[in-house]
mmCIF file with all atom_site columns, C-alpha atoms in Angstrom:
data_model
loop_
_atom_site.group_PDB
_atom_site.id
_atom_site.type_symbol
_atom_site.label_atom_id
_atom_site.label_alt_id
_atom_site.label_comp_id
_atom_site.label_asym_id
_atom_site.label_entity_id
_atom_site.label_seq_id
_atom_site.pdbx_PDB_ins_code
_atom_site.Cartn_x
_atom_site.Cartn_y
_atom_site.Cartn_z
_atom_site.occupancy
_atom_site.B_iso_or_equiv
_atom_site.pdbx_formal_charge
_atom_site.auth_seq_id
_atom_site.auth_comp_id
_atom_site.auth_asym_id
_atom_site.auth_atom_id
_atom_site.pdbx_PDB_model_num
ATOM 1   C CA . MET A 1 1   ? -29.195 11.186 -39.905 1.00 72.00 ? 1   MET A CA 1
ATOM 2   C CA . MET A 1 2   ? -29.971 9.437  -36.642 1.00 73.00 ? 2   MET A CA 1
ATOM 3   C CA . ILE A 1 3   ? -30.777 11.554 -33.588 1.00 66.00 ? 3   ILE A CA 1
ATOM 4   C CA . LEU A 1 4   ? -29.617 9.891  -30.395 1.00 67.00 ? 4   LEU A CA 1
ATOM 5   C CA . PRO A 1 5   ? -31.172 10.468 -26.980 1.00 65.00 ? 5   PRO A CA 1
ATOM 6   C CA . SER A 1 6   ? -29.081 12.055 -24.256 1.00 67.00 ? 6   SER A CA 1
ATOM 7   C CA . GLN A 1 7   ? -26.995 9.528  -22.297 1.00 79.00 ? 7   GLN A CA 1
ATOM 8   C CA . ALA A 1 8   ? -26.957 11.638 -19.159 1.00 85.00 ? 8   ALA A CA 1
ATOM 9   C CA . SER A 1 9   ? -28.042 14.977 -17.799 1.00 88.00 ? 9   SER A CA 1
ATOM 10  C CA . PHE A 1 10  ? -25.778 17.578 -16.187 1.00 86.00 ? 10  PHE A CA 1
ATOM 11  C CA . SER A 1 11  ? -27.155 20.618 -14.380 1.00 86.00 ? 11  SER A CA 1
ATOM 12  C CA . PRO A 1 12  ? -24.658 23.506 -14.600 1.00 80.00 ? 12  PRO A CA 1
ATOM 13  C CA . SER A 1 13  ? -26.440 25.368 -11.797 1.00 76.00 ? 13  SER A CA 1
ATOM 14  C CA . ASN A 1 14  ? -25.808 22.736 -9.114  1.00 77.00 ? 14  ASN A CA 1
ATOM 15  C CA . GLY A 1 15  ? -23.536 20.156 -10.758 1.00 80.00 ? 15  GLY A CA 1
ATOM 16  C CA . ARG A 1 16  ? -25.969 17.266 -10.498 1.00 86.00 ? 16  ARG A CA 1
ATOM 17  C CA . LEU A 1 17  ? -25.317 14.403 -12.901 1.00 86.00 ? 17  LEU A CA 1
ATOM 18  C CA . SER A 1 18  ? -27.993 11.808 -13.649 1.00 86.00 ? 18  SER A CA 1
ATOM 19  C CA . GLY A 1 19  ? -28.948 9.245  -16.243 1.00 85.00 ? 19  GLY A CA 1
ATOM 20  C CA . GLU A 1 20  ? -28.858 5.539  -17.084 1.00 81.00 ? 20  GLU A CA 1
ATOM 21  C CA . GLN A 1 21  ? -25.101 5.447  -17.651 1.00 84.00 ? 21  GLN A CA 1
ATOM 22  C CA . VAL A 1 22  ? -24.201 7.332  -14.480 1.00 91.00 ? 22  VAL A CA 1
ATOM 23  C CA . ASN A 1 23  ? -22.587 5.357  -11.673 1.00 91.00 ? 23  ASN A CA 1
ATOM 24  C CA . ARG A 1 24  ? -22.697 6.520  -8.046  1.00 92.00 ? 24  ARG A CA 1
ATOM 25  C CA . ALA A 1 25  ? -20.040 5.832  -5.411  1.00 95.00 ? 25  ALA A CA 1
ATOM 26  C CA . VAL A 1 26  ? -20.494 6.874  -1.788  1.00 97.00 ? 26  VAL A CA 1
ATOM 27  C CA . ARG A 1 27  ? -17.678 7.243  0.757   1.00 98.00 ? 27  ARG A CA 1
ATOM 28  C CA . ARG A 1 28  ? -18.627 7.169  4.405   1.00 98.00 ? 28  ARG A CA 1
ATOM 29  C CA . LEU A 1 29  ? -16.450 8.186  7.318   1.00 98.00 ? 29  LEU A CA 1
ATOM 30  C CA . LYS A 1 30  ? -15.625 4.525  8.006   1.00 98.00 ? 30  LYS A CA 1
ATOM 31  C CA . ASP A 1 31  ? -14.116 4.287  4.492   1.00 97.00 ? 31  ASP A CA 1
ATOM 32  C CA . LEU A 1 32  ? -11.580 7.007  5.372   1.00 97.00 ? 32  LEU A CA 1
ATOM 33  C CA . ARG A 1 33  ? -9.987  5.442  8.426   1.00 95.00 ? 33  ARG A CA 1
ATOM 34  C CA . GLY A 1 34  ? -6.328  6.389  8.810   1.00 94.00 ? 34  GLY A CA 1
ATOM 35  C CA . LEU A 1 35  ? -6.544  9.589  6.736   1.00 94.00 ? 35  LEU A CA 1
ATOM 36  C CA . PHE A 1 36  ? -7.185  12.067 9.537   1.00 96.00 ? 36  PHE A CA 1
ATOM 37  C CA . ALA A 1 37  ? -4.625  13.090 12.154  1.00 95.00 ? 37  ALA A CA 1
ATOM 38  C CA . ASP A 1 38  ? -7.005  13.083 15.138  1.00 97.00 ? 38  ASP A CA 1
ATOM 39  C CA . GLU A 1 39  ? -7.862  9.396  15.592  1.00 96.00 ? 39  GLU A CA 1
ATOM 40  C CA . ALA A 1 40  ? -9.819  10.032 18.832  1.00 98.00 ? 40  ALA A CA 1
ATOM 41  C CA . ALA A 1 41  ? -12.067 12.583 17.098  1.00 98.00 ? 41  ALA A CA 1
ATOM 42  C CA . PHE A 1 42  ? -12.517 10.173 14.187  1.00 98.00 ? 42  PHE A CA 1
ATOM 43  C CA . LEU A 1 43  ? -13.605 7.326  16.492  1.00 98.00 ? 43  LEU A CA 1
ATOM 44  C CA . ALA A 1 44  ? -16.100 9.600  18.284  1.00 98.00 ? 44  ALA A CA 1
ATOM 45  C CA . MET A 1 45  ? -17.963 10.345 15.040  1.00 98.00 ? 45  MET A CA 1
ATOM 46  C CA . ASP A 1 46  ? -20.724 8.379  13.300  1.00 98.00 ? 46  ASP A CA 1
ATOM 47  C CA . PRO A 1 47  ? -18.917 5.917  10.987  1.00 98.00 ? 47  PRO A CA 1
ATOM 48  C CA . GLU A 1 48  ? -21.929 5.864  8.627   1.00 98.00 ? 48  GLU A CA 1
ATOM 49  C CA . GLN A 1 49  ? -21.800 9.623  7.992   1.00 98.00 ? 49  GLN A CA 1
ATOM 50  C CA . ILE A 1 50  ? -21.501 10.300 4.268   1.00 98.00 ? 50  ILE A CA 1
ATOM 51  C CA . VAL A 1 51  ? -18.390 12.382 3.586   1.00 98.00 ? 51  VAL A CA 1
ATOM 52  C CA . TYR A 1 52  ? -18.593 12.481 -0.208  1.00 98.00 ? 52  TYR A CA 1
ATOM 53  C CA . GLU A 1 53  ? -20.181 10.949 -3.262  1.00 96.00 ? 53  GLU A CA 1
ATOM 54  C CA . VAL A 1 54  ? -19.096 10.716 -6.874  1.00 96.00 ? 54  VAL A CA 1
ATOM 55  C CA . HIS A 1 55  ? -21.354 10.448 -9.907  1.00 94.00 ? 55  HIS A CA 1
ATOM 56  C CA . ALA A 1 56  ? -19.526 9.351  -13.059 1.00 93.00 ? 56  ALA A CA 1
ATOM 57  C CA . HIS A 1 57  ? -20.628 8.997  -16.652 1.00 91.00 ? 57  HIS A CA 1
ATOM 58  C CA . ASP A 1 58  ? -18.522 6.272  -18.212 1.00 82.00 ? 58  ASP A CA 1
ATOM 59  C CA . ALA A 1 59  ? -20.375 5.309  -21.367 1.00 78.00 ? 59  ALA A CA 1
ATOM 60  C CA . CYS A 1 60  ? -17.287 4.151  -23.270 1.00 80.00 ? 60  CYS A CA 1
ATOM 61  C CA . GLY A 1 61  ? -15.754 1.860  -20.643 1.00 81.00 ? 61  GLY A CA 1
ATOM 62  C CA . PRO A 1 62  ? -12.049 1.884  -19.720 1.00 85.00 ? 62  PRO A CA 1
ATOM 63  C CA . VAL A 1 63  ? -10.649 2.245  -23.256 1.00 89.00 ? 63  VAL A CA 1
ATOM 64  C CA . GLU A 1 64  ? -7.644  4.170  -24.505 1.00 92.00 ? 64  GLU A CA 1
ATOM 65  C CA . GLY A 1 65  ? -8.790  7.402  -26.137 1.00 91.00 ? 65  GLY A CA 1
ATOM 66  C CA . GLY A 1 66  ? -12.054 7.530  -24.177 1.00 90.00 ? 66  GLY A CA 1
ATOM 67  C CA . LEU A 1 67  ? -13.038 10.079 -21.538 1.00 92.00 ? 67  LEU A CA 1
ATOM 68  C CA . PHE A 1 68  ? -14.943 9.819  -18.286 1.00 93.00 ? 68  PHE A CA 1
ATOM 69  C CA . PHE A 1 69  ? -16.917 12.728 -16.827 1.00 93.00 ? 69  PHE A CA 1
ATOM 70  C CA . GLY A 1 70  ? -17.781 13.009 -13.155 1.00 95.00 ? 70  GLY A CA 1
ATOM 71  C CA . VAL A 1 71  ? -19.052 15.214 -10.381 1.00 96.00 ? 71  VAL A CA 1
ATOM 72  C CA . SER A 1 72  ? -17.891 14.893 -6.775  1.00 97.00 ? 72  SER A CA 1
ATOM 73  C CA . THR A 1 73  ? -19.901 16.329 -3.887  1.00 97.00 ? 73  THR A CA 1
ATOM 74  C CA . LEU A 1 74  ? -17.845 16.660 -0.706  1.00 98.00 ? 74  LEU A CA 1
ATOM 75  C CA . PHE A 1 75  ? -19.961 17.552 2.301   1.00 98.00 ? 75  PHE A CA 1
ATOM 76  C CA . PRO A 1 76  ? -18.860 20.103 4.919   1.00 98.00 ? 76  PRO A CA 1
ATOM 77  C CA . GLY A 1 77  ? -17.378 18.837 8.148   1.00 98.00 ? 77  GLY A CA 1
ATOM 78  C CA . LYS A 1 78  ? -14.200 18.235 10.087  1.00 98.00 ? 78  LYS A CA 1
ATOM 79  C CA . VAL A 1 79  ? -12.502 15.476 12.012  1.00 98.00 ? 79  VAL A CA 1
ATOM 80  C CA . GLY A 1 80  ? -10.928 17.421 14.856  1.00 98.00 ? 80  GLY A CA 1
ATOM 81  C CA . GLN A 1 81  ? -9.498  20.481 13.087  1.00 97.00 ? 81  GLN A CA 1
ATOM 82  C CA . GLU A 1 82  ? -9.039  18.726 9.740   1.00 98.00 ? 82  GLU A CA 1
ATOM 83  C CA . TYR A 1 83  ? -11.541 19.386 6.951   1.00 98.00 ? 83  TYR A CA 1
ATOM 84  C CA . PHE A 1 84  ? -13.384 16.539 5.278   1.00 98.00 ? 84  PHE A CA 1
ATOM 85  C CA . MET A 1 85  ? -11.440 15.321 2.258   1.00 98.00 ? 85  MET A CA 1
ATOM 86  C CA . THR A 1 86  ? -11.485 12.668 -0.419  1.00 97.00 ? 86  THR A CA 1
ATOM 87  C CA . LYS A 1 87  ? -9.259  9.599  -0.174  1.00 96.00 ? 87  LYS A CA 1
ATOM 88  C CA . GLY A 1 88  ? -6.996  10.953 -2.875  1.00 95.00 ? 88  GLY A CA 1
ATOM 89  C CA . HIS A 1 89  ? -5.474  8.933  -5.669  1.00 96.00 ? 89  HIS A CA 1
ATOM 90  C CA . ILE A 1 90  ? -2.902  8.752  -8.389  1.00 96.00 ? 90  ILE A CA 1
ATOM 91  C CA . HIS A 1 91  ? -3.806  7.168  -11.685 1.00 97.00 ? 91  HIS A CA 1
ATOM 92  C CA . GLU A 1 92  ? -2.884  3.532  -12.294 1.00 95.00 ? 92  GLU A CA 1
ATOM 93  C CA . ARG A 1 93  ? -1.578  4.647  -15.666 1.00 95.00 ? 93  ARG A CA 1
ATOM 94  C CA . ARG A 1 94  ? 0.614   7.264  -14.075 1.00 96.00 ? 94  ARG A CA 1
ATOM 95  C CA . ASN A 1 95  ? 1.019   9.539  -17.106 1.00 97.00 ? 95  ASN A CA 1
ATOM 96  C CA . ARG A 1 96  ? -2.705  10.341 -17.334 1.00 97.00 ? 96  ARG A CA 1
ATOM 97  C CA . GLY A 1 97  ? -3.828  13.871 -16.420 1.00 97.00 ? 97  GLY A CA 1
ATOM 98  C CA . GLU A 1 98  ? -7.208  15.150 -15.249 1.00 98.00 ? 98  GLU A CA 1
ATOM 99  C CA . TYR A 1 99  ? -9.234  18.366 -15.176 1.00 98.00 ? 99  TYR A CA 1
ATOM 100 C CA . TYR A 1 100 ? -11.168 19.642 -12.145 1.00 98.00 ? 100 TYR A CA 1
ATOM 101 C CA . TRP A 1 101 ? -13.445 22.683 -12.011 1.00 97.00 ? 101 TRP A CA 1
ATOM 102 C CA . GLY A 1 102 ? -15.348 24.306 -9.199  1.00 97.00 ? 102 GLY A CA 1
ATOM 103 C CA . ILE A 1 103 ? -19.130 24.331 -9.453  1.00 95.00 ? 103 ILE A CA 1
ATOM 104 C CA . GLU A 1 104 ? -20.364 25.135 -5.950  1.00 96.00 ? 104 GLU A CA 1
ATOM 105 C CA . GLY A 1 105 ? -18.807 25.783 -2.533  1.00 97.00 ? 105 GLY A CA 1
ATOM 106 C CA . ARG A 1 106 ? -15.195 26.428 -1.613  1.00 98.00 ? 106 ARG A CA 1
ATOM 107 C CA . GLY A 1 107 ? -12.355 24.041 -1.007  1.00 98.00 ? 107 GLY A CA 1
ATOM 108 C CA . ALA A 1 108 ? -8.802  23.051 -1.771  1.00 98.00 ? 108 ALA A CA 1
ATOM 109 C CA . LEU A 1 109 ? -7.187  20.865 -4.402  1.00 98.00 ? 109 LEU A CA 1
ATOM 110 C CA . VAL A 1 110 ? -4.092  19.195 -2.968  1.00 98.00 ? 110 VAL A CA 1
ATOM 111 C CA . THR A 1 111 ? -1.604  17.735 -5.439  1.00 98.00 ? 111 THR A CA 1
ATOM 112 C CA . MET A 1 112 ? 1.639   15.848 -4.895  1.00 97.00 ? 112 MET A CA 1
ATOM 113 C CA . ASN A 1 113 ? 4.348   15.063 -7.439  1.00 96.00 ? 113 ASN A CA 1
ATOM 114 C CA . GLU A 1 114 ? 6.648   12.035 -7.476  1.00 93.00 ? 114 GLU A CA 1
ATOM 115 C CA . ARG A 1 115 ? 9.151   13.846 -5.208  1.00 95.00 ? 115 ARG A CA 1
ATOM 116 C CA . ARG A 1 116 ? 6.359   14.235 -2.608  1.00 95.00 ? 116 ARG A CA 1
ATOM 117 C CA . GLU A 1 117 ? 6.215   18.002 -3.151  1.00 96.00 ? 117 GLU A CA 1
ATOM 118 C CA . ALA A 1 118 ? 2.714   19.324 -2.547  1.00 97.00 ? 118 ALA A CA 1
ATOM 119 C CA . THR A 1 119 ? 0.763   22.256 -3.930  1.00 97.00 ? 119 THR A CA 1
ATOM 120 C CA . VAL A 1 120 ? -2.604  23.553 -2.765  1.00 98.00 ? 120 VAL A CA 1
ATOM 121 C CA . ALA A 1 121 ? -5.031  25.509 -4.966  1.00 98.00 ? 121 ALA A CA 1
ATOM 122 C CA . VAL A 1 122 ? -8.340  27.133 -4.012  1.00 98.00 ? 122 VAL A CA 1
ATOM 123 C CA . ILE A 1 123 ? -11.405 25.555 -5.623  1.00 98.00 ? 123 ILE A CA 1
ATOM 124 C CA . GLU A 1 124 ? -14.388 27.867 -6.016  1.00 98.00 ? 124 GLU A CA 1
ATOM 125 C CA . PRO A 1 125 ? -17.204 28.290 -8.555  1.00 96.00 ? 125 PRO A CA 1
ATOM 126 C CA . GLY A 1 126 ? -15.638 28.831 -11.972 1.00 95.00 ? 126 GLY A CA 1
ATOM 127 C CA . SER A 1 127 ? -12.083 27.831 -11.060 1.00 98.00 ? 127 SER A CA 1
ATOM 128 C CA . LEU A 1 128 ? -10.364 25.419 -13.457 1.00 98.00 ? 128 LEU A CA 1
ATOM 129 C CA . HIS A 1 129 ? -7.506  23.114 -12.456 1.00 98.00 ? 129 HIS A CA 1
ATOM 130 C CA . TYR A 1 130 ? -5.320  20.844 -14.575 1.00 98.00 ? 130 TYR A CA 1
ATOM 131 C CA . VAL A 1 131 ? -3.704  17.939 -12.726 1.00 98.00 ? 131 VAL A CA 1
ATOM 132 C CA . PRO A 1 132 ? -0.825  16.609 -14.845 1.00 97.00 ? 132 PRO A CA 1
ATOM 133 C CA . GLY A 1 133 ? 0.104   12.956 -15.107 1.00 96.00 ? 133 GLY A CA 1
ATOM 134 C CA . ASN A 1 134 ? 2.312   11.434 -12.407 1.00 97.00 ? 134 ASN A CA 1
ATOM 135 C CA . THR A 1 135 ? 0.540   13.600 -9.821  1.00 98.00 ? 135 THR A CA 1
ATOM 136 C CA . ALA A 1 136 ? -1.541  12.424 -6.855  1.00 97.00 ? 136 ALA A CA 1
ATOM 137 C CA . HIS A 1 137 ? -4.564  14.556 -5.994  1.00 98.00 ? 137 HIS A CA 1
ATOM 138 C CA . ARG A 1 138 ? -7.375  14.990 -3.479  1.00 98.00 ? 138 ARG A CA 1
ATOM 139 C CA . ILE A 1 139 ? -9.889  17.678 -2.548  1.00 98.00 ? 139 ILE A CA 1
ATOM 140 C CA . ALA A 1 140 ? -10.931 19.103 0.826   1.00 98.00 ? 140 ALA A CA 1
ATOM 141 C CA . ASN A 1 141 ? -14.073 21.089 1.660   1.00 98.00 ? 141 ASN A CA 1
ATOM 142 C CA . THR A 1 142 ? -13.049 24.237 3.548   1.00 98.00 ? 142 THR A CA 1
ATOM 143 C CA . GLY A 1 143 ? -16.521 25.774 3.548   1.00 97.00 ? 143 GLY A CA 1
ATOM 144 C CA . ASN A 1 144 ? -19.890 25.360 5.242   1.00 97.00 ? 144 ASN A CA 1
ATOM 145 C CA . VAL A 1 145 ? -21.819 24.104 2.197   1.00 97.00 ? 145 VAL A CA 1
ATOM 146 C CA . PRO A 1 146 ? -21.240 21.107 -0.064  1.00 97.00 ? 146 PRO A CA 1
ATOM 147 C CA . LEU A 1 147 ? -18.215 21.443 -2.345  1.00 98.00 ? 147 LEU A CA 1
ATOM 148 C CA . VAL A 1 148 ? -19.236 20.351 -5.843  1.00 97.00 ? 148 VAL A CA 1
ATOM 149 C CA . VAL A 1 149 ? -16.398 19.717 -8.286  1.00 97.00 ? 149 VAL A CA 1
ATOM 150 C CA . GLY A 1 150 ? -16.545 18.537 -11.893 1.00 96.00 ? 150 GLY A CA 1
ATOM 151 C CA . ALA A 1 151 ? -13.872 16.283 -13.376 1.00 97.00 ? 151 ALA A CA 1
ATOM 152 C CA . CYS A 1 152 ? -12.861 14.846 -16.724 1.00 96.00 ? 152 CYS A CA 1
ATOM 153 C CA . TRP A 1 153 ? -10.166 12.164 -17.091 1.00 96.00 ? 153 TRP A CA 1
ATOM 154 C CA . PRO A 1 154 ? -8.962  9.533  -19.565 1.00 95.00 ? 154 PRO A CA 1
ATOM 155 C CA . ALA A 1 155 ? -11.103 6.418  -19.476 1.00 93.00 ? 155 ALA A CA 1
ATOM 156 C CA . ASP A 1 156 ? -8.061  4.155  -19.184 1.00 95.00 ? 156 ASP A CA 1
ATOM 157 C CA . ALA A 1 157 ? -6.436  6.105  -16.307 1.00 96.00 ? 157 ALA A CA 1
ATOM 158 C CA . GLY A 1 158 ? -7.660  3.947  -13.429 1.00 93.00 ? 158 GLY A CA 1
ATOM 159 C CA . HIS A 1 159 ? -7.364  4.916  -9.757  1.00 93.00 ? 159 HIS A CA 1
ATOM 160 C CA . ASP A 1 160 ? -4.622  3.811  -7.382  1.00 94.00 ? 160 ASP A CA 1
ATOM 161 C CA . TYR A 1 161 ? -5.755  4.559  -3.813  1.00 93.00 ? 161 TYR A CA 1
ATOM 162 C CA . ASP A 1 162 ? -3.317  2.175  -2.138  1.00 92.00 ? 162 ASP A CA 1
ATOM 163 C CA . ALA A 1 163 ? -0.233  4.156  -3.179  1.00 89.00 ? 163 ALA A CA 1
ATOM 164 C CA . ILE A 1 164 ? -1.670  7.164  -1.347  1.00 87.00 ? 164 ILE A CA 1
ATOM 165 C CA . ALA A 1 165 ? -2.946  5.253  1.693   1.00 87.00 ? 165 ALA A CA 1
ATOM 166 C CA . GLU A 1 166 ? 0.553   3.922  2.320   1.00 85.00 ? 166 GLU A CA 1
ATOM 167 C CA . ARG A 1 167 ? 2.283   7.281  2.964   1.00 88.00 ? 167 ARG A CA 1
ATOM 168 C CA . GLY A 1 168 ? -0.417  9.930  2.588   1.00 92.00 ? 168 GLY A CA 1
ATOM 169 C CA . PHE A 1 169 ? 0.056   13.477 1.381   1.00 96.00 ? 169 PHE A CA 1
ATOM 170 C CA . PRO A 1 170 ? 2.768   15.663 2.962   1.00 96.00 ? 170 PRO A CA 1
ATOM 171 C CA . VAL A 1 171 ? 0.248   18.369 3.968   1.00 97.00 ? 171 VAL A CA 1
ATOM 172 C CA . ARG A 1 172 ? -3.079  18.613 5.765   1.00 97.00 ? 172 ARG A CA 1
ATOM 173 C CA . ILE A 1 173 ? -5.813  21.256 5.409   1.00 98.00 ? 173 ILE A CA 1
ATOM 174 C CA . VAL A 1 174 ? -6.972  22.293 8.877   1.00 98.00 ? 174 VAL A CA 1
ATOM 175 C CA . GLU A 1 175 ? -8.983  25.062 10.485  1.00 98.00 ? 175 GLU A CA 1
ATOM 176 C CA . GLU A 1 176 ? -7.071  27.497 12.676  1.00 97.00 ? 176 GLU A CA 1
ATOM 177 C CA . ASN A 1 177 ? -8.674  30.656 14.069  1.00 96.00 ? 177 ASN A CA 1
ATOM 178 C CA . GLY A 1 178 ? -11.733 30.085 11.863  1.00 95.00 ? 178 GLY A CA 1
ATOM 179 C CA . ALA A 1 179 ? -9.806  29.888 8.584   1.00 96.00 ? 179 ALA A CA 1
ATOM 180 C CA . PRO A 1 180 ? -8.276  27.095 6.503   1.00 97.00 ? 180 PRO A CA 1
ATOM 181 C CA . VAL A 1 181 ? -4.500  26.721 6.672   1.00 97.00 ? 181 VAL A CA 1
ATOM 182 C CA . VAL A 1 182 ? -2.030  24.259 5.201   1.00 97.00 ? 182 VAL A CA 1
ATOM 183 C CA . ARG A 1 183 ? -0.139  22.275 7.809   1.00 96.00 ? 183 ARG A CA 1
ATOM 184 C CA . ASN A 1 184 ? 3.007   20.345 6.931   1.00 92.00 ? 184 ASN A CA 1
ATOM 185 C CA . ARG A 1 185 ? 2.813   16.764 8.240   1.00 84.00 ? 185 ARG A CA 1
ATOM 186 C CA . GLU A 1 186 ? 6.518   16.924 9.138   1.00 70.00 ? 186 GLU A CA 1
ATOM 187 C CA . ASP A 1 187 ? 5.556   19.533 11.760  1.00 66.00 ? 187 ASP A CA 1
ATOM 188 C CA . GLU A 1 188 ? 3.229   16.962 13.395  1.00 60.00 ? 188 GLU A CA 1
ATOM 189 C CA . ARG A 1 189 ? 6.127   14.598 13.979  1.00 53.00 ? 189 ARG A CA 1
ATOM 190 C CA . ASP A 1 190 ? 8.253   17.416 15.386  1.00 45.00 ? 190 ASP A CA 1
ATOM 191 C CA . GLY A 1 191 ? 5.480   18.401 17.829  1.00 48.00 ? 191 GLY A CA 1
ATOM 192 C CA . ARG A 1 192 ? 4.919   21.855 16.281  1.00 46.00 ? 192 ARG A CA 1
#
């Protein structure tokens, strides 16, 4: 029997993922232009500010039947009243699902089906969320500490960010009276 060395290391206490086969992607505020409602507040902020980073272990490559494992760390902050969020995506292979679980912090998982109907679920340590295929998804940090979220998805799923950038999600997560609330984007157009 051959004993193989570990390909990566995952710390369950803080969600850190490291190792030779771990890739890191960083998203700065400048990478999220057009996502937030308050453009003036966005332009007044440091464009180099890191909003989130993703560490992914993808040892098998993008093959059918393979799995990728990742950890996203979304830092606390707001643009105007709107909480920091990820770009959001739907999978290129639309029928691929994904699991998310809360490791640290508190936030929201926003999903949107093909009829543009949205749901919002609370992410907190220990929470588990299944995102079915044909469903766009993003996370927002509604707390004051980094939101750390684990994820596992099919290796051949791919990420389609452009489909989301075109029309966005139908809801926003904003702070009102010191608490997170879900705001319908239709209300923005109506001046509510």
